[in-house]
Amino acid sequence: MRPNLKWKESVRERVYDLAFKPDGSQIIIAAGQRVLVCDAKDGTIIQPLKGHSGTVYCVAYAKDGKRFASGSADKSIIIWTSKLEGILRYTHNDAIQCVAYNPVTHQLASCSSGDFGLWSPEQKSVNKNKVSSRITCCGWTNDGQYLALGMMNGVVSIRNKNGEEKVKIERPGGSLSPIWSIAWNPSKDEHNDMLAVADWGQKLSFYKLSGKQIGKDRTLNYDPCCISYFSKGEYIVMCGSDKQVSLYTKDGVRLGTIGEHKAWVWTCRVKPDSNYVVCGCQDGTIFCYQLSFTTVHGLYKDCYAYRDSMTDVIVQHLITEQKLRIKCRELVKKIAIYRNRLAIQLPEKINICELSSDDSSTMHYRISKKICKKFECNLLVVCSQHIILCQEKRLQCLSFDGVNEKEWVMESMIRYIKVIGGPPGKEGLLVGLKNGAILKIFVDNPFPITLLKLSTSVRCLDMSASRNKLAVVDEPNTLLVYDIRTKELLFQEPNANSVAWNTQCEDMLCFSGNGYLNIKASNFPVHQQKMQGFIVGYNGSKIFCLHVYSMSAVEVPQSAPMYQYLEKKMFKEAYQIACLGVTDSDWRDLATEALEGLDFETAKKAFIRVRDLRYLELISSIEERKKRGENDSELFLADVCAFQGKFREAAKLYKRTGHESKALSMYTDLRMFEYAKEFVGATDPKSSRMLITKQADWAKSSKEPRAAAEMYLSAGEHMKAIDIIGEHGWGDMLIDIARKLDKAEREPLAKCALHFKRLKHHGYASETYSKMGDLKALVELHVETRHWEEAFSLVEKHPQFKNDVFVPYAQWLAENDRFEEAQKAFHKAGRQSEAVKVLEQLTHNAVVENRFNDAGYYYWMLSMQCLDIARESEEQSTEMLQKFDRFQHLAELYYVYRSIQRYTDEPFSSHMPETLFNICRFLLNNLTKDVPPGISKVNTLFALAKQSRKLGAYKLARYSYEKLQELHIPSRFLESIELGSLTIRSKPFHDSEDLIEDMMCYRCSTNNPLLNNQGSVCINCRQPFIYSASSYEVLPLVQFYLEDGISDEEALSLIDLEVPHTDEAEARGHNMDSGDLQALRIGDDLDYTEEDPFTAKMSFEQGGSTFVPVKVSRSVLRSMSRRDVLIKRWPKPLKWEYFRSLLPDVSITMCPSCFKMFHSEDYELLVLQHSCCPYCRRPIDEQN
């Protein structure tokens, strides 16, 4: 810190106080009975203000600069405007001691010996508060919320804006240590409000707003009169009875004297936002000082240490921008840094710090040694084991214990000193003297070595990385570079103020001067760019520059020197420069230049940097060729030119080396056909045709397909032309080609047909396939396009394609939900498994969708399908017959369950209660343990319970309700079932006699129970019941079997032998044969007296618990009337089934397709309703 007296002014009257206008342009001075307004630049008095009749003790300026106030011994306060006009006066009861403006509002605090007042423009009166002691000083906090008052009794009282005391600080000295000056730290960075208190107990203390002291008291050795902060709070200025103005840190560490005077200094203030300090003395003199803070710093490679806030040292890593603060709490005078050592000179000692670890990223220093002596020196240098002090001509070498080991006395003043490295304890120093001598000193050698002797003073020095070259900046700002061994001047450059060699490249240095940065490589011209400051280091591509007080690492691309080397074709040196740091485009230029110069090694490294795989592949291929013995540089250069786009040069080089084919393929690959034709000439027809083909390829790829197609046709490349035309859908052009082609050229024709198919030109495709004679492809075309009529007509002529047509036709029908037709088509095609599969899927869908009528029909169809397969395939016969039986059974179950489902799920039923009753019993009698999917036992039992109740079968109803209790019942039936099961108990526990009589066996006349767990057979004779397929009543039919040896044809002829008499016909009725339907019409009033042989067979051959079928002989067959017999004429391999009617008065009709029996009246009604059999859906007019 160096103070510089800017101006001095004498006013001949004691100066008690002064204040700066907030913009720093004026100073208000309390001098005698006047208030003086001075110019801050030179101290000229602008105007004296008169208004007080007593000595003016205090002045204060408002923060906004619009007004200021003065307080006097005449007990009055005057408010002045910035235009120097008095606008208001108010008084206290005692002399005014101090005034202070609130920094946020215009509130003014004025303090006297006995009280203090708070005034603001919006108030009419001044609020005054009594105090117990005389107030000597006051000050507001930064936010204007609190006012601190310093008093004669050693108390600091902190009040709020209303004057109420919030905190009271009592100093230990009491009234013996009166508070004389206080100041709040104005810094915005501090977290807490900090109050500096100076008392006449000669102490300086610091407090928080809460009243808690910060640190210990600082002893001053004089009575302080005024304390004042710099604008940012970094320093304190203080003055008093020692007749000095002193500078302190914000923590109270004394840094030095600003000015010494002949009388007490009563007041001192710092100009806002500047380094100017103004003080006023008892003898009426006013001084203005400018403080300049010198930079104290040290640099070693990329580690920079500098002084901050006068007492701290900050170590900064210039590359990583890491910073470390070392607090010394004393004035830092000098700093030196070298490797892991840091030396800090303080007023009374030197601290030697050492890095605590070798890892540069941690950056933690600890004090390893202290030399507790006071030293005076101009320069300080630290080595591994020594401290070097430089004082004018003398150099002293001290060990870390403070022992003076060596001393060198120079012939002239030392201007520059630098450690240039070396082993620990033997480092070398580079020393430049004022007389121009440049010396090299080793710390273990008492004799300096003279390197050079210049004619002018040395300003800056540096030695190259290999210690072979020396750069010097002399007094006239000339840079001189010498060869150390030969002492020869290599070159010199003007306008230099500092110089540094690159630590990574021997031939590069940089220097600064006149606002420019200059970079010089080898003997090439200097490259310049604008930059302010001094160069202090040069490492790789980073230049360390000191500008004013800040050090920065500037990244400088080394492009200029690299290009200088490239111009001289010095590729390896250019690569070394590029490694220090250049842009990507510079790397690419280096790579390209090296490649053209055939320095493949350098080119390869440079292309790796820019990650250019294309060129790396080229270099790799050239290296492989060189290994194989190729050494034609012109051919390599031709490849390089081709890669770079210099095609004409490449072609010339290819021709010169005898590789014309390479030039031709290069031109064709690049679609430069005109150049290629020019290169080839008109002599080679083969090459010309090849060129046309390639040109067509190019036209195709460059979105000119029509031109390409025409070129291909002219070159005879039909396939390629067809592809292009087909891709673009030019049908007319394609059919022209197809018609011109010979039918032997099958491949192009097939390709044409494929394109026609894709373009939906089916007529053209058909024409092309016909021309080729490809019938299979023609069939496939008709199938693909769904032209079934053409396909069927083709199959009629060529039956071998039956499968190719009917199978896709069936699949198409199935896809269009025409499953029944699909099934028939599969059947036609002989694909029985697919036909069955379609039916199975249809059946499954019908069950899932609760279409039980359809399910029954599909199961019947499945059974008939299985019968067909059994007839055609002996191997599958047994399995298919089993399936036939199962599907027939399921068909009947689903057929009857449809009625139950409609009754339970739909609001109305078309069936009579008796019919539903019979259906439910039939279903329950025929259900096994495995209930088929979709059939609900609950629905069946529920329907049976309700119908039983209606018809008087109460016992059966109760049984049904009991069975329901064992099942899981849906919630919609729950209430109804629970109610039914309760109310049925009020009915008698037996069934209606009429219902039981209806279950009589027509073979053994046994009355059967309404529900039979043995199935639909008689419990006595085991004869199966034959049911009507409409009302499900038991029909008066008994099945009989033929004795061995009687064939179906013989049996039929025997039964047909009988020719009844006319009266017998009238008596018995007459047989109606309508088409294929068999119907019995028998008279009502017939009375048989003659014994029937069939009846004899039924009664006398029955016995035991197993079923004994009724077998008839030829004689019995002869005795039968054709009108009493019904025959199910099953196709093979099934046998025919024979049934004899025992009640001739009942008319029965059998469907000739599904062989289901109906009461004739029911059947006729159902046929009228549906126009087909209700079971197998055979249309009534269809022939069987």
PDB file of N, CA and C in Angstrom, residues 286-327:
ATOM      1  N   ILE A 286      -6.608  20.340   5.777  1.00  0.00           N
ATOM      2  CA  ILE A 286      -7.348  19.187   5.215  1.00  0.00           C
ATOM      3  C   ILE A 286      -6.433  18.538   4.168  1.00  0.00           C
ATOM      4  N   PHE A 287      -6.296  17.196   4.275  1.00  0.00           N
ATOM      5  CA  PHE A 287      -5.421  16.452   3.362  1.00  0.00           C
ATOM      6  C   PHE A 287      -6.260  15.426   2.576  1.00  0.00           C
ATOM      7  N   CYS A 288      -5.878  15.231   1.306  1.00  0.00           N
ATOM      8  CA  CYS A 288      -6.521  14.176   0.484  1.00  0.00           C
ATOM      9  C   CYS A 288      -5.431  13.255  -0.050  1.00  0.00           C
ATOM     10  N   TYR A 289      -5.552  11.966   0.253  1.00  0.00           N
ATOM     11  CA  TYR A 289      -4.566  10.966  -0.171  1.00  0.00           C
ATOM     12  C   TYR A 289      -5.219   9.972  -1.140  1.00  0.00           C
ATOM     13  N   GLN A 290      -4.409   9.566  -2.114  1.00  0.00           N
ATOM     14  CA  GLN A 290      -4.845   8.442  -2.965  1.00  0.00           C
ATOM     15  C   GLN A 290      -4.026   7.216  -2.583  1.00  0.00           C
ATOM     16  N   LEU A 291      -4.699   6.127  -2.281  1.00  0.00           N
ATOM     17  CA  LEU A 291      -3.996   4.900  -1.890  1.00  0.00           C
ATOM     18  C   LEU A 291      -3.853   3.989  -3.112  1.00  0.00           C
ATOM     19  N   SER A 292      -2.652   3.512  -3.335  1.00  0.00           N
ATOM     20  CA  SER A 292      -2.457   2.528  -4.421  1.00  0.00           C
ATOM     21  C   SER A 292      -1.975   1.237  -3.782  1.00  0.00           C
ATOM     22  N   PHE A 293      -2.687   0.163  -4.116  1.00  0.00           N
ATOM     23  CA  PHE A 293      -2.366  -1.154  -3.547  1.00  0.00           C
ATOM     24  C   PHE A 293      -1.561  -1.933  -4.575  1.00  0.00           C
ATOM     25  N   THR A 294      -0.301  -2.163  -4.290  1.00  0.00           N
ATOM     26  CA  THR A 294       0.585  -2.867  -5.233  1.00  0.00           C
ATOM     27  C   THR A 294       0.237  -4.349  -5.260  1.00  0.00           C
ATOM     28  N   THR A 295       0.527  -4.956  -6.402  1.00  0.00           N
ATOM     29  CA  THR A 295       0.273  -6.403  -6.531  1.00  0.00           C
ATOM     30  C   THR A 295       1.443  -7.152  -5.911  1.00  0.00           C
ATOM     31  N   VAL A 296       1.117  -8.001  -4.946  1.00  0.00           N
ATOM     32  CA  VAL A 296       2.134  -8.881  -4.346  1.00  0.00           C
ATOM     33  C   VAL A 296       1.764 -10.286  -4.769  1.00  0.00           C
ATOM     34  N   HIS A 297       2.640 -10.924  -5.544  1.00  0.00           N
ATOM     35  CA  HIS A 297       2.262 -12.223  -6.108  1.00  0.00           C
ATOM     36  C   HIS A 297       3.491 -13.034  -6.463  1.00  0.00           C
ATOM     37  N   GLY A 298       3.254 -14.303  -6.823  1.00  0.00           N
ATOM     38  CA  GLY A 298       4.313 -15.194  -7.275  1.00  0.00           C
ATOM     39  C   GLY A 298       3.711 -16.228  -8.204  1.00  0.00           C
ATOM     40  N   LEU A 299       4.523 -16.726  -9.175  1.00  0.00           N
ATOM     41  CA  LEU A 299       4.018 -17.699 -10.152  1.00  0.00           C
ATOM     42  C   LEU A 299       5.046 -18.796 -10.342  1.00  0.00           C
ATOM     43  N   TYR A 300       4.555 -20.046 -10.364  1.00  0.00           N
ATOM     44  CA  TYR A 300       5.412 -21.156 -10.761  1.00  0.00           C
ATOM     45  C   TYR A 300       4.576 -22.069 -11.661  1.00  0.00           C
ATOM     46  N   LYS A 301       4.970 -22.173 -12.923  1.00  0.00           N
ATOM     47  CA  LYS A 301       4.224 -22.934 -13.935  1.00  0.00           C
ATOM     48  C   LYS A 301       2.755 -22.484 -13.925  1.00  0.00           C
ATOM     49  N   ASP A 302       1.787 -23.407 -13.556  1.00  0.00           N
ATOM     50  CA  ASP A 302       0.376 -23.003 -13.599  1.00  0.00           C
ATOM     51  C   ASP A 302      -0.195 -22.745 -12.206  1.00  0.00           C
ATOM     52  N   CYS A 303       0.720 -22.530 -11.219  1.00  0.00           N
ATOM     53  CA  CYS A 303       0.265 -22.205  -9.869  1.00  0.00           C
ATOM     54  C   CYS A 303       0.583 -20.725  -9.597  1.00  0.00           C
ATOM     55  N   TYR A 304      -0.430 -19.986  -9.226  1.00  0.00           N
ATOM     56  CA  TYR A 304      -0.288 -18.543  -9.032  1.00  0.00           C
ATOM     57  C   TYR A 304      -0.754 -18.187  -7.633  1.00  0.00           C
ATOM     58  N   ALA A 305       0.084 -17.472  -6.882  1.00  0.00           N
ATOM     59  CA  ALA A 305      -0.278 -17.036  -5.517  1.00  0.00           C
ATOM     60  C   ALA A 305      -0.270 -15.510  -5.496  1.00  0.00           C
ATOM     61  N   TYR A 306      -1.327 -14.923  -4.896  1.00  0.00           N
ATOM     62  CA  TYR A 306      -1.370 -13.462  -4.833  1.00  0.00           C
ATOM     63  C   TYR A 306      -2.032 -13.010  -3.531  1.00  0.00           C
ATOM     64  N   ARG A 307      -1.755 -11.725  -3.191  1.00  0.00           N
ATOM     65  CA  ARG A 307      -2.283 -11.163  -1.947  1.00  0.00           C
ATOM     66  C   ARG A 307      -3.709 -10.663  -2.169  1.00  0.00           C
ATOM     67  N   ASP A 308      -4.569 -10.899  -1.151  1.00  0.00           N
ATOM     68  CA  ASP A 308      -5.944 -10.414  -1.215  1.00  0.00           C
ATOM     69  C   ASP A 308      -6.289  -9.785   0.131  1.00  0.00           C
ATOM     70  N   SER A 309      -6.955  -8.638   0.103  1.00  0.00           N
ATOM     71  CA  SER A 309      -7.332  -7.900   1.329  1.00  0.00           C
ATOM     72  C   SER A 309      -6.120  -7.612   2.221  1.00  0.00           C
ATOM     73  N   MET A 310      -4.944  -7.542   1.623  1.00  0.00           N
ATOM     74  CA  MET A 310      -3.682  -7.171   2.291  1.00  0.00           C
ATOM     75  C   MET A 310      -3.172  -8.230   3.274  1.00  0.00           C
ATOM     76  N   THR A 311      -4.076  -9.064   3.840  1.00  0.00           N
ATOM     77  CA  THR A 311      -3.627 -10.018   4.881  1.00  0.00           C
ATOM     78  C   THR A 311      -3.825 -11.474   4.458  1.00  0.00           C
ATOM     79  N   ASP A 312      -4.460 -11.712   3.321  1.00  0.00           N
ATOM     80  CA  ASP A 312      -4.701 -13.092   2.899  1.00  0.00           C
ATOM     81  C   ASP A 312      -3.858 -13.409   1.667  1.00  0.00           C
ATOM     82  N   VAL A 313      -3.577 -14.701   1.517  1.00  0.00           N
ATOM     83  CA  VAL A 313      -2.894 -15.177   0.309  1.00  0.00           C
ATOM     84  C   VAL A 313      -3.838 -16.159  -0.375  1.00  0.00           C
ATOM     85  N   ILE A 314      -4.070 -15.930  -1.671  1.00  0.00           N
ATOM     86  CA  ILE A 314      -4.896 -16.873  -2.440  1.00  0.00           C
ATOM     87  C   ILE A 314      -3.997 -17.593  -3.424  1.00  0.00           C
ATOM     88  N   VAL A 315      -4.041 -18.921  -3.372  1.00  0.00           N
ATOM     89  CA  VAL A 315      -3.286 -19.745  -4.313  1.00  0.00           C
ATOM     90  C   VAL A 315      -4.292 -20.248  -5.348  1.00  0.00           C
ATOM     91  N   GLN A 316      -3.993 -19.984  -6.620  1.00  0.00           N
ATOM     92  CA  GLN A 316      -4.931 -20.311  -7.704  1.00  0.00           C
ATOM     93  C   GLN A 316      -4.242 -21.221  -8.705  1.00  0.00           C
ATOM     94  N   HIS A 317      -4.939 -22.335  -9.041  1.00  0.00           N
ATOM     95  CA  HIS A 317      -4.439 -23.203 -10.123  1.00  0.00           C
ATOM     96  C   HIS A 317      -5.028 -22.667 -11.414  1.00  0.00           C
ATOM     97  N   LEU A 318      -4.166 -22.176 -12.306  1.00  0.00           N
ATOM     98  CA  LEU A 318      -4.657 -21.440 -13.472  1.00  0.00           C
ATOM     99  C   LEU A 318      -5.367 -22.330 -14.490  1.00  0.00           C
ATOM    100  N   ILE A 319      -5.100 -23.622 -14.473  1.00  0.00           N
ATOM    101  CA  ILE A 319      -5.756 -24.519 -15.438  1.00  0.00           C
ATOM    102  C   ILE A 319      -7.119 -24.955 -14.894  1.00  0.00           C
ATOM    103  N   THR A 320      -7.135 -25.461 -13.648  1.00  0.00           N
ATOM    104  CA  THR A 320      -8.396 -25.993 -13.096  1.00  0.00           C
ATOM    105  C   THR A 320      -9.244 -24.914 -12.440  1.00  0.00           C
ATOM    106  N   GLU A 321      -8.676 -23.704 -12.266  1.00  0.00           N
ATOM    107  CA  GLU A 321      -9.383 -22.587 -11.619  1.00  0.00           C
ATOM    108  C   GLU A 321      -9.682 -22.860 -10.145  1.00  0.00           C
ATOM    109  N   GLN A 322      -8.994 -23.865  -9.561  1.00  0.00           N
ATOM    110  CA  GLN A 322      -9.139 -24.103  -8.112  1.00  0.00           C
ATOM    111  C   GLN A 322      -8.501 -22.958  -7.335  1.00  0.00           C
ATOM    112  N   LYS A 323      -9.108 -22.596  -6.203  1.00  0.00           N
ATOM    113  CA  LYS A 323      -8.537 -21.521  -5.388  1.00  0.00           C
ATOM    114  C   LYS A 323      -8.480 -21.948  -3.936  1.00  0.00           C
ATOM    115  N   LEU A 324      -7.420 -21.479  -3.249  1.00  0.00           N
ATOM    116  CA  LEU A 324      -7.260 -21.766  -1.825  1.00  0.00           C
ATOM    117  C   LEU A 324      -6.888 -20.460  -1.126  1.00  0.00           C
ATOM    118  N   ARG A 325      -7.603 -20.132  -0.047  1.00  0.00           N
ATOM    119  CA  ARG A 325      -7.316 -18.900   0.708  1.00  0.00           C
ATOM    120  C   ARG A 325      -6.550 -19.251   1.987  1.00  0.00           C
ATOM    121  N   ILE A 326      -5.418 -18.558   2.173  1.00  0.00           N
ATOM    122  CA  ILE A 326      -4.630 -18.725   3.402  1.00  0.00           C
ATOM    123  C   ILE A 326      -4.727 -17.413   4.170  1.00  0.00           C
ATOM    124  N   LYS A 327      -5.318 -17.455   5.376  1.00  0.00           N
ATOM    125  CA  LYS A 327      -5.474 -16.237   6.187  1.00  0.00           C
ATOM    126  C   LYS A 327      -4.235 -16.061   7.070  1.00  0.00           C
TER     127      LYS A 327
END
